[in-house]
Structures are given as structure tokens and as C-alpha cells.
Short mmCIF file of C-alpha atoms in Angstrom, two decimals:
data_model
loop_
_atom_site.label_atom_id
_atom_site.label_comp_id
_atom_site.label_asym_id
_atom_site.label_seq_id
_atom_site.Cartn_x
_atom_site.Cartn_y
_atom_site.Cartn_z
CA UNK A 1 -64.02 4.47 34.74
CA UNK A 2 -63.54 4.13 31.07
CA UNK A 3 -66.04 7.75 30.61
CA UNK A 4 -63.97 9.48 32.83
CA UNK A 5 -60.97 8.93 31.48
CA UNK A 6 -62.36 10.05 28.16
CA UNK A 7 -64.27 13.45 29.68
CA UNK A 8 -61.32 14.41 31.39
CA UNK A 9 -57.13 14.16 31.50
CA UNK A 10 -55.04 14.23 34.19
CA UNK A 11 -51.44 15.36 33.55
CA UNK A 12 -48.44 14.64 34.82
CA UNK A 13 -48.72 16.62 37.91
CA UNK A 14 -51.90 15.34 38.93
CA UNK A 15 -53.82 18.50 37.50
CA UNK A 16 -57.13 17.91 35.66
CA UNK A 17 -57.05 19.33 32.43
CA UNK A 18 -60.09 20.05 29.96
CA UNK A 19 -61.90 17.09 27.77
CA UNK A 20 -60.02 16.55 24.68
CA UNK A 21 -64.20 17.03 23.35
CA UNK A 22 -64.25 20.27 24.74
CA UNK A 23 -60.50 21.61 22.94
CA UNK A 24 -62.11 20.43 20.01
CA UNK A 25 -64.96 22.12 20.21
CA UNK A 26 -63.12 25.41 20.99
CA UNK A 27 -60.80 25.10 18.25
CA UNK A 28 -63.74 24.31 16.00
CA UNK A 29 -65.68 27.42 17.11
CA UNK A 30 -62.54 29.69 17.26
CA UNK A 31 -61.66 28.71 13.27
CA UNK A 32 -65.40 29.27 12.21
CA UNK A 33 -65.42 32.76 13.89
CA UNK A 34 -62.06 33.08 11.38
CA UNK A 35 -63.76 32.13 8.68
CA UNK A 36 -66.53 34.04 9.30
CA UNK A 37 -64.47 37.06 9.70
CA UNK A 38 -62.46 36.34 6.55
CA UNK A 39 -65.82 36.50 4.82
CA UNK A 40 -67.13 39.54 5.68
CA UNK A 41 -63.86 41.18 4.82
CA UNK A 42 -63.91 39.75 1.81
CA UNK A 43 -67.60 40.39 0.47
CA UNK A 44 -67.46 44.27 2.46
CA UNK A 45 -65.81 46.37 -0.68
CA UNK A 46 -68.77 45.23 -2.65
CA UNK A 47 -71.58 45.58 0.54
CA UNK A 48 -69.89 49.26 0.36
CA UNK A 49 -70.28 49.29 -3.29
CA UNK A 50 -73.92 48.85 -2.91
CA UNK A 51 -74.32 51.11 -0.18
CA UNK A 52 -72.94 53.92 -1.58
CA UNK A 53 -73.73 53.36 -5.74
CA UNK A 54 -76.73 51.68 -5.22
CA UNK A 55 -78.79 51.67 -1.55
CA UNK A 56 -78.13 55.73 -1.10
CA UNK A 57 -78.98 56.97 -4.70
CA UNK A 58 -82.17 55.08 -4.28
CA UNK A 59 -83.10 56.54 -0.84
CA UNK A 60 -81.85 60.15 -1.61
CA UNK A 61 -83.80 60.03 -5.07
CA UNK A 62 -86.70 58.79 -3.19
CA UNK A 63 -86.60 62.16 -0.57
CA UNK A 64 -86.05 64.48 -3.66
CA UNK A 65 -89.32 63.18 -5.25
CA UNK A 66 -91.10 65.25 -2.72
CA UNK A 67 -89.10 67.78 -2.96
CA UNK A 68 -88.50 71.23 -5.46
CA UNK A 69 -84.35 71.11 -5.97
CA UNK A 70 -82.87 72.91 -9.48
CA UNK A 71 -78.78 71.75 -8.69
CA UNK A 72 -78.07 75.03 -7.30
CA UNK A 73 -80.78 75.76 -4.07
CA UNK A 74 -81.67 74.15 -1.47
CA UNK A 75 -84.04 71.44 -1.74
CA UNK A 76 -87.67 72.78 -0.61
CA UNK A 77 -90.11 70.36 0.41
CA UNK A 78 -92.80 70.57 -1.73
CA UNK A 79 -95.34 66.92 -0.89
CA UNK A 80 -96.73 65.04 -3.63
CA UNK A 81 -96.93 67.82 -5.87
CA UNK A 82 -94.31 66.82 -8.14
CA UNK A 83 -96.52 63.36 -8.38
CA UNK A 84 -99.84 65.55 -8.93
CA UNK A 85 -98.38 67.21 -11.61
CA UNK A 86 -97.15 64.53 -13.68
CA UNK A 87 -100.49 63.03 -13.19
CA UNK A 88 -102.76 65.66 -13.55
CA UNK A 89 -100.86 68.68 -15.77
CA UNK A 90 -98.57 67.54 -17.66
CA UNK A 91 -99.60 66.41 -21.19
CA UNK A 92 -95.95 65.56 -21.98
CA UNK A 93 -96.46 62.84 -19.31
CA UNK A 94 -99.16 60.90 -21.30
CA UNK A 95 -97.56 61.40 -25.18
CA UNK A 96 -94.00 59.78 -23.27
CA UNK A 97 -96.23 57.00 -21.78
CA UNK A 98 -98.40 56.40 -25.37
CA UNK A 99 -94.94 56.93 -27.06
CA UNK A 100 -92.88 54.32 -24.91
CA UNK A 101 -95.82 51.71 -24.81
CA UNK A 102 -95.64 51.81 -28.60
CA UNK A 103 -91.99 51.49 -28.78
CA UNK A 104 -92.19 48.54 -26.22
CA UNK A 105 -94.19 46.72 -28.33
CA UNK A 106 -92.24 47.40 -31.61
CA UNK A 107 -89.45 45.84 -29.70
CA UNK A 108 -90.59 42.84 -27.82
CA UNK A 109 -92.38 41.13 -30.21
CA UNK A 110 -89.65 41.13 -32.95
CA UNK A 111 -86.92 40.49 -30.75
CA UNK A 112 -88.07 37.44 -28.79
CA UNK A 113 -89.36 36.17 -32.26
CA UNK A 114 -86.20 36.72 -34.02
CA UNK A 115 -84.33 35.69 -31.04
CA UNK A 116 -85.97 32.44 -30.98
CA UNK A 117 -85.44 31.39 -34.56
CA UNK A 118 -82.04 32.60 -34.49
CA UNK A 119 -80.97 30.48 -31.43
CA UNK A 120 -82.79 27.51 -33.02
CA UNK A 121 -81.00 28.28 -36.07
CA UNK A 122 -77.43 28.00 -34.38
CA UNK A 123 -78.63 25.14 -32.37
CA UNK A 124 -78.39 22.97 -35.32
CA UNK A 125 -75.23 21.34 -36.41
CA UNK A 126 -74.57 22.62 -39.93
CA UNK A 127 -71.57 23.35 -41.44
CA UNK A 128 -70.02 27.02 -40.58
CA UNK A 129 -72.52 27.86 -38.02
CA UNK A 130 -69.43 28.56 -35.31
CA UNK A 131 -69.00 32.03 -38.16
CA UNK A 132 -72.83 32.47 -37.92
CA UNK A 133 -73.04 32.48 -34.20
CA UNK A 134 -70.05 34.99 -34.43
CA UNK A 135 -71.53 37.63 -36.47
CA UNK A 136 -75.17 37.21 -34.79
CA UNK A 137 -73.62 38.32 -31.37
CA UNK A 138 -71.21 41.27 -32.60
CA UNK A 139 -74.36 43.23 -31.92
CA UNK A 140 -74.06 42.69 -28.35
CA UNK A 141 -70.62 44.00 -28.18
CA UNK A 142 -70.85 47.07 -29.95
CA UNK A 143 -71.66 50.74 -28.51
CA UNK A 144 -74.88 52.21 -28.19
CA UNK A 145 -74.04 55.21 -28.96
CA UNK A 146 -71.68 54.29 -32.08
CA UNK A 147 -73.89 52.15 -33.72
CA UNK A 148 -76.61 54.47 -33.58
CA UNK A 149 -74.55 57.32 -35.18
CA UNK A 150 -73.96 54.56 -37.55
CA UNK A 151 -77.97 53.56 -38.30
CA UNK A 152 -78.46 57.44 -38.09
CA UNK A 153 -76.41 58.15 -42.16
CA UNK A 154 -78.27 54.68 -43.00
CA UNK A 155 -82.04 56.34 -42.52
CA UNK A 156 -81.18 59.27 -44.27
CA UNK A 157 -83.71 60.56 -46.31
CA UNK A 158 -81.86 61.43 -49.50
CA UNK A 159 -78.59 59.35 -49.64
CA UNK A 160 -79.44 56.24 -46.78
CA UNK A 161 -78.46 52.93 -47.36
CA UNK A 162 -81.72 51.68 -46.74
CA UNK A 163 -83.55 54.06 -49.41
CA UNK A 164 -80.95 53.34 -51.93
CA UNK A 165 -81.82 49.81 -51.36
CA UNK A 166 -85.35 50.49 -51.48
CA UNK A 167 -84.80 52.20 -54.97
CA UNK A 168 -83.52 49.42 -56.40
CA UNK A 169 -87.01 47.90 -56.25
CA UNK A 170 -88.65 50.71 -57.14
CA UNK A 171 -90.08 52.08 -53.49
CA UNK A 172 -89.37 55.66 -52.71
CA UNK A 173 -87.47 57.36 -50.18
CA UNK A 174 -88.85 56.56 -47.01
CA UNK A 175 -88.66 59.31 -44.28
CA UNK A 176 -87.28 57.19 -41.77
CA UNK A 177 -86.33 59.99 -39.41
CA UNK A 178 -88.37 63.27 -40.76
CA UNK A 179 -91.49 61.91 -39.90
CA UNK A 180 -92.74 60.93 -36.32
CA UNK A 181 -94.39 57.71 -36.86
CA UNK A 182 -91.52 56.36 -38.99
CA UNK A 183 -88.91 57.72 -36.21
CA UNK A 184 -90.60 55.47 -33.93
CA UNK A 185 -89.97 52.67 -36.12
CA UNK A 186 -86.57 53.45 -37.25
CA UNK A 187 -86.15 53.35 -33.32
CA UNK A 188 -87.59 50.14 -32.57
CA UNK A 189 -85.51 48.74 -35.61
CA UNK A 190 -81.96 49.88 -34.16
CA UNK A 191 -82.80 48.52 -30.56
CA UNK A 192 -84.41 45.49 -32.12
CA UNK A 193 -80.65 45.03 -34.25
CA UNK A 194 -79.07 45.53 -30.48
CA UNK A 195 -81.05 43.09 -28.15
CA UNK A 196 -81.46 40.31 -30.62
CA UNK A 197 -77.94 38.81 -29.84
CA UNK A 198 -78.69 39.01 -25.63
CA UNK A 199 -81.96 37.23 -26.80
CA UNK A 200 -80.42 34.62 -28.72
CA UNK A 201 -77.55 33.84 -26.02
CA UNK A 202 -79.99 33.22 -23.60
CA UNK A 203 -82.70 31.07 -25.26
CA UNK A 204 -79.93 29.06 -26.69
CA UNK A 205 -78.37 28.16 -23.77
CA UNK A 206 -81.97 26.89 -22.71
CA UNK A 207 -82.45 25.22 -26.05
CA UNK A 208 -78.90 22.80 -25.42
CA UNK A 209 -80.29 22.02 -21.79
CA UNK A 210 -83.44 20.62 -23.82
CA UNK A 211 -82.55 16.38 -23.68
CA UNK A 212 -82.37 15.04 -27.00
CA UNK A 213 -83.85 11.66 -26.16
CA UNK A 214 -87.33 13.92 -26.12
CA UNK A 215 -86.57 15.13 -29.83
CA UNK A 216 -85.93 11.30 -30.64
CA UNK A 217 -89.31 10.34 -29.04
CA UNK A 218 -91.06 12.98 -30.75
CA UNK A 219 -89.31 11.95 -34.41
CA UNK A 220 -90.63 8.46 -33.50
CA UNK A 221 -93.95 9.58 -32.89
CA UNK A 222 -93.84 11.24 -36.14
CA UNK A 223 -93.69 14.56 -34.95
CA UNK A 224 -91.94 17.27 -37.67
CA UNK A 225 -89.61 20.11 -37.20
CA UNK A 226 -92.26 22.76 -36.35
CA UNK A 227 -94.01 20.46 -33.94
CA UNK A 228 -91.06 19.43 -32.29
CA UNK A 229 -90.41 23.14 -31.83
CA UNK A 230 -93.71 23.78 -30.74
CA UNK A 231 -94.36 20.93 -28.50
CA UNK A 232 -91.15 19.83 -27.00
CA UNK A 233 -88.70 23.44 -27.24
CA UNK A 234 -91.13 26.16 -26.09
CA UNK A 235 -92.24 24.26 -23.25
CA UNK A 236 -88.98 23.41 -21.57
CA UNK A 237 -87.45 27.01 -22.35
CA UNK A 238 -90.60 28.81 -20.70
CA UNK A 239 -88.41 30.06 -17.82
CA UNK A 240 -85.65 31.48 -20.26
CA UNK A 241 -87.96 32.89 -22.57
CA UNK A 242 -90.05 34.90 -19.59
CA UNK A 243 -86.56 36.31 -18.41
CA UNK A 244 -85.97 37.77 -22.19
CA UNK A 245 -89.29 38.74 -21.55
CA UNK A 246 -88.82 40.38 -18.72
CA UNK A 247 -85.29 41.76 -19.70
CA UNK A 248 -86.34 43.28 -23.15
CA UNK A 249 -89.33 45.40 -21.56
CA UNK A 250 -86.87 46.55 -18.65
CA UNK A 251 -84.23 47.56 -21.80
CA UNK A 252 -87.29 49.37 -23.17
CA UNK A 253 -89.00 51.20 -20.93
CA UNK A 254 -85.77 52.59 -19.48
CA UNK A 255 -84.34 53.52 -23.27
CA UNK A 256 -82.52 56.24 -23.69
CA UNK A 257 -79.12 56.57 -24.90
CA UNK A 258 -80.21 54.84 -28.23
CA UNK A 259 -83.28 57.53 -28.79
CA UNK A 260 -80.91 60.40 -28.05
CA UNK A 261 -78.17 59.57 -29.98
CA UNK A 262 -80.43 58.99 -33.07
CA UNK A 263 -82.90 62.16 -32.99
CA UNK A 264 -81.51 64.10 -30.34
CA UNK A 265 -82.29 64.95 -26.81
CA UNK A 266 -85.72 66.72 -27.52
CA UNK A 267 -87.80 63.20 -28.78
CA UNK A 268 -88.04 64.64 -32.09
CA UNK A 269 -89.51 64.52 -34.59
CA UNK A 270 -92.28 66.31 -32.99
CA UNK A 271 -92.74 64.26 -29.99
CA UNK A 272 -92.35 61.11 -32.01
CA UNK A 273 -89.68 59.76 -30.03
CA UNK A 274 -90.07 61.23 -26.75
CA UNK A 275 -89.94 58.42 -24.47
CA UNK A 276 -89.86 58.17 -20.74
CA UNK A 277 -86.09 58.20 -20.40
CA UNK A 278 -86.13 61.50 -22.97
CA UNK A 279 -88.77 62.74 -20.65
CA UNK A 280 -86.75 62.41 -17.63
CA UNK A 281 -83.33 63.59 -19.01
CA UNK A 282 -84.97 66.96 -20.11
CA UNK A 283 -86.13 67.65 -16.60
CA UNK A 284 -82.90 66.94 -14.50
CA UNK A 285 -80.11 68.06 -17.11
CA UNK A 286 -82.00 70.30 -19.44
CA UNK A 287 -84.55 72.39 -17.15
CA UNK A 288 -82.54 71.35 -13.33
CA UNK A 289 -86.02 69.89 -12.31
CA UNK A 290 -84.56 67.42 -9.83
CA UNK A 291 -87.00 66.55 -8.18
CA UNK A 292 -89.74 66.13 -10.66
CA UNK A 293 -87.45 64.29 -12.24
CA UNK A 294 -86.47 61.76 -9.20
CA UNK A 295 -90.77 61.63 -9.21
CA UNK A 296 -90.68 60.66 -12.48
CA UNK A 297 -87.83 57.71 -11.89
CA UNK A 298 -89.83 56.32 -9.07
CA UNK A 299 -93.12 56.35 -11.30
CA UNK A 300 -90.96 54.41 -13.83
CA UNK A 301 -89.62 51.89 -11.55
CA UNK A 302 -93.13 51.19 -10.08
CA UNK A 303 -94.31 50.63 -13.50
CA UNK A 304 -91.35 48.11 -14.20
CA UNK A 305 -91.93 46.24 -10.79
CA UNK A 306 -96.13 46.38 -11.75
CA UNK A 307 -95.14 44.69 -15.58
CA UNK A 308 -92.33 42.48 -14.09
CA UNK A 309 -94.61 40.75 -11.44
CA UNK A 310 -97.54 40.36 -13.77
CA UNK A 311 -94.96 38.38 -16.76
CA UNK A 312 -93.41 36.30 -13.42
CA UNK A 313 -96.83 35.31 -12.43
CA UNK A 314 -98.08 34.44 -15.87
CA UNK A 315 -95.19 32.25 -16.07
CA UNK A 316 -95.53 30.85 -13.12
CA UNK A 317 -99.05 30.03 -13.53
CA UNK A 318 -97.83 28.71 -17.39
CA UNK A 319 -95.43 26.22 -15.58
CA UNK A 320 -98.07 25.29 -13.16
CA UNK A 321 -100.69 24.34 -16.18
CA UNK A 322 -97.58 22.62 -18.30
#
């Protein structure tokens, strides 16, 4: 008696009404449909976003990589060609490949180094390090584009900063960017002064996760600074330091406003800065070869996916042996 009171209600008039489970229920559903519907409306502008800024550039830069398109034509479908002769005929293809493997280098190695004794460096609590950590990341904020204008009147050859510094101990004018293998360099030394800071931000966030009850264990155990470093810090910021990693090749490979801003659009000296992203603005803004140029994109992304799968494995594999 007592269940069918509580399944159903009669009202006054003797009319059997719905379970007060069931209303509920209904209600229940009806306000997570809302909700549901509030979300979508609220997350669409950006699902539109990527759609049009992100999902349809890809796509349409994918179709014009087998296609011949100069801005002004139609495109004209043309197969792999564009892919054959990057490959196969194009010797500028293999000097911006040697070139940008070079400069990666140059880059990664001194900027995850100096990144990492940097953030260890602010990590410490010493007296004015709160002005240190401000003028290590002003880097970060600045332009491009202005600070290499800026680094461009410090290389010069005759009047620099850097060679009147350089004369002061007695070393002569260096040709920082005259010559094509110290272009390179001057290059890997202006992106190395802009992606220190992003380094240092992020391994120094990882280095204040690091529990200091493991430094105290280790300074029982008679462990030093280096080892401490070595033994206890590197091993619980291997995830951080694989994303800088990962992050500084990325900035690398795809470098471009940096290289153009500080010897021009033609990878000059020479060829000694013509990189992959100098490569690729000369053929879709400089000779309207769209498509060879949307080739040359996807080549470049498949490289970045090929080097950012191998570092995520070898970390992962890392973690796995730790």
C-alpha cells in the first residue's frame, strides 16, 4: 500500500497524477539539456574561431600543396610535383634544411642550459632576487622585431657595441653579420637572448613543485649543491624540461621574423641565414609560389610532428627507467 502511495498521487479529484520520482526526473533531465545548451553557446565563438583561423587554413593549405597557384590564377592541379621538386631539384631546399639544423642546435643547447641555471638561480632565497627575476624575463615581453633592430647596430662591424667591447681586450672586430658563419651565430645569440626567459618561467615553476623535505634528506646524506641538482632537481623536472625541449625546437624550426628583421628577407649573407621560414616566405610573398610554398609548410610540420614524438617518447621512456 505504502509503494503505491509513493509511485503514484491521487489528487483531489480522484485523478492519478505522475510519481513525484518521475517529475524529478523530468525536471532533472529538462535542466541538464539547459545546461548543456548554455555550454555549447558559450564555447561556439571559439569552436568558430578554430574553424575558420585554424581547421580551414590547414585543409585549404593542404589542397594547394598539390596544386600550381601564383595569387592571381586559378589554382591548377599539378600532383606531387611541388613535393618532387623540393626533394629532388631544389638545392635551396637542402642549404635551408643544413642551415636551420645548425641554427637549432645553436639554440637549444644554450637556452635550456642557461635556462636551467637561471631558474635555479632565482629559486634561491637571496636578497634582491624579486629585481633579478624582473630583468631576466623583460626578454619575454619585448618585440621580435624591435629588439632585433636593436641587436642589429650592436653587431655592427665598425662601431657595434659588442666589437667596442671586444677592443677593450684587445680582440678585433668581429664580422658578426658580413660573414655567413658568424650571421648564423649572431642569430642563434639574439633568439637565444629571447627564449631564455620562457625557459626559465617554466623550469622554475617545476623547480618550486620539487618538495624540500627531499633537499633535506639529500643534505643529510651529505649530498652537495651540484649533486642535489643533479640527483634530486633534474629528475623531478624531466616533464618540464622535455616541454622546453619540445617548445624551443618548435620556436626554431619555424623562425622567421627574428632572421628577417636582422639580415633581411633573402637569408643573407650568402645563404648563411636562409632558414626554412626564409625559404618559405620567398616563395609565397616574394615569387607568388603558393603552392610550393603550402608544400613546403606541410614538409615543415611533418618534420616538427617526426622531432616532437621522438623527444615525447624519449621522455617517456626516461620517466619509465627513473
Amino acid at each position: 500500500m505504502s509503494a503505491s502511495v509513493d509511485d503514484a498521487v491521487l489528487d483531489e479529484a480522484g485523478t492519478r497524477t505522475p510519481p513525484r520520482k518521475s517529475v524529478h526526473r523530468v525536471r532533472r533531465g529538462r535542466l541538464a539539456r539547459r545546461r548543456e545548451r548554455a555550454g555549447w553557446l558559450f564555447v561556439a565563438p571559439n569552436l568558430a574561431a578554430v574553424l575558420v583561423f585554424l581547421l580551414f587554413p590547414l585543409g585549404f593549405s593542404l589542397y594547394l600543396s598539390f596544386h600550381a597557384w601564383d595569387l592571381f590564377s586559378p589554382p591548377r592541379f599539378v600532383g606531387t610535383a611541388n613535393y618532387r621538386r623540393l626533394f629532388g631539384s631544389d638545392p635551396l631546399f637542402l642549404i635551408a634544411m643544413r642551415n636551420t639544423a645548425v641554427f637549432t642546435v645553436l639554440t637549444l643547447l644554450p637556452t635550456v642550459a642557461i635556462g636551467l641555471v637561471v631558474a635555479a638561480v632565482l629559486n634561491r632565497k637571496l636578497a634582491g632576487v624579486g629585481l633579478f627575476r624582473t630583468l631576466a624575463f623583460l626578454p619575454l615581453v619585448a618585440s621580435t622585431v624591435a629588439m632585433a633592430v636593436v641587436w642589429r647596430f650592436m653587431f655592427t662591424t665598425d662601431d657595434g657595441l659588442l666589437n667596442l667591447v671586444l677592443g677593450w681586450f684587445g680582440v678585433g672586430p668581429v664580422p658578426w653579420l658580413t660573414d655567413p658563419d658568424w650571421a648564423l651565430v649572431s642569430l642563434s645569440i639574439v633568439t637565444v637572448w629571447k627564449s631564455v626567459p620562457f625557459a626559465t618561467v617554466i623550469l622554475l615553476a617545476a623547480m618550486q613543485g620539487v618538495p624540500e623535505t627531499l633537499y633535506e634528506a639529500a643534505k643529510i646524506d651529505g649530498a652537495g649543491a651540484v649533486r642535489r641538482f643533479r640527483s634530486v632537481t633534474l629528475p623531478l623536472i624531466r616533464g618540464p624540461l622535455s616541454f622546453v625541449f619540445v617548445i624551443t625546437v618548435i620556436n626554431s624550426v619555424q623562425a622567421f621574423d627574428q632572421a628577417y628583421a636582422l639580415t633581411g628577407g633573402n637569408g643573407g649573407p650568402e645563404t648563411g641565414t636562409y632558414l626554412l621560414g626564409i625559404m618559405l616566405f620567398q616563395h609565397a610573398f616574394g615569387f607568388y609560389e603558393v603552392g610550393y610554398a603550402s608544400a613546403l609548410a606541410w614538409v615543415i610540420f611533418a618534420i616538427l610532428l617526426a622531432l616532437t614524438i621522438l623527444q615525447l617518447r624519449l621522455a617517456r621512456r626516461a620517466e619509465t627507467e627513473l
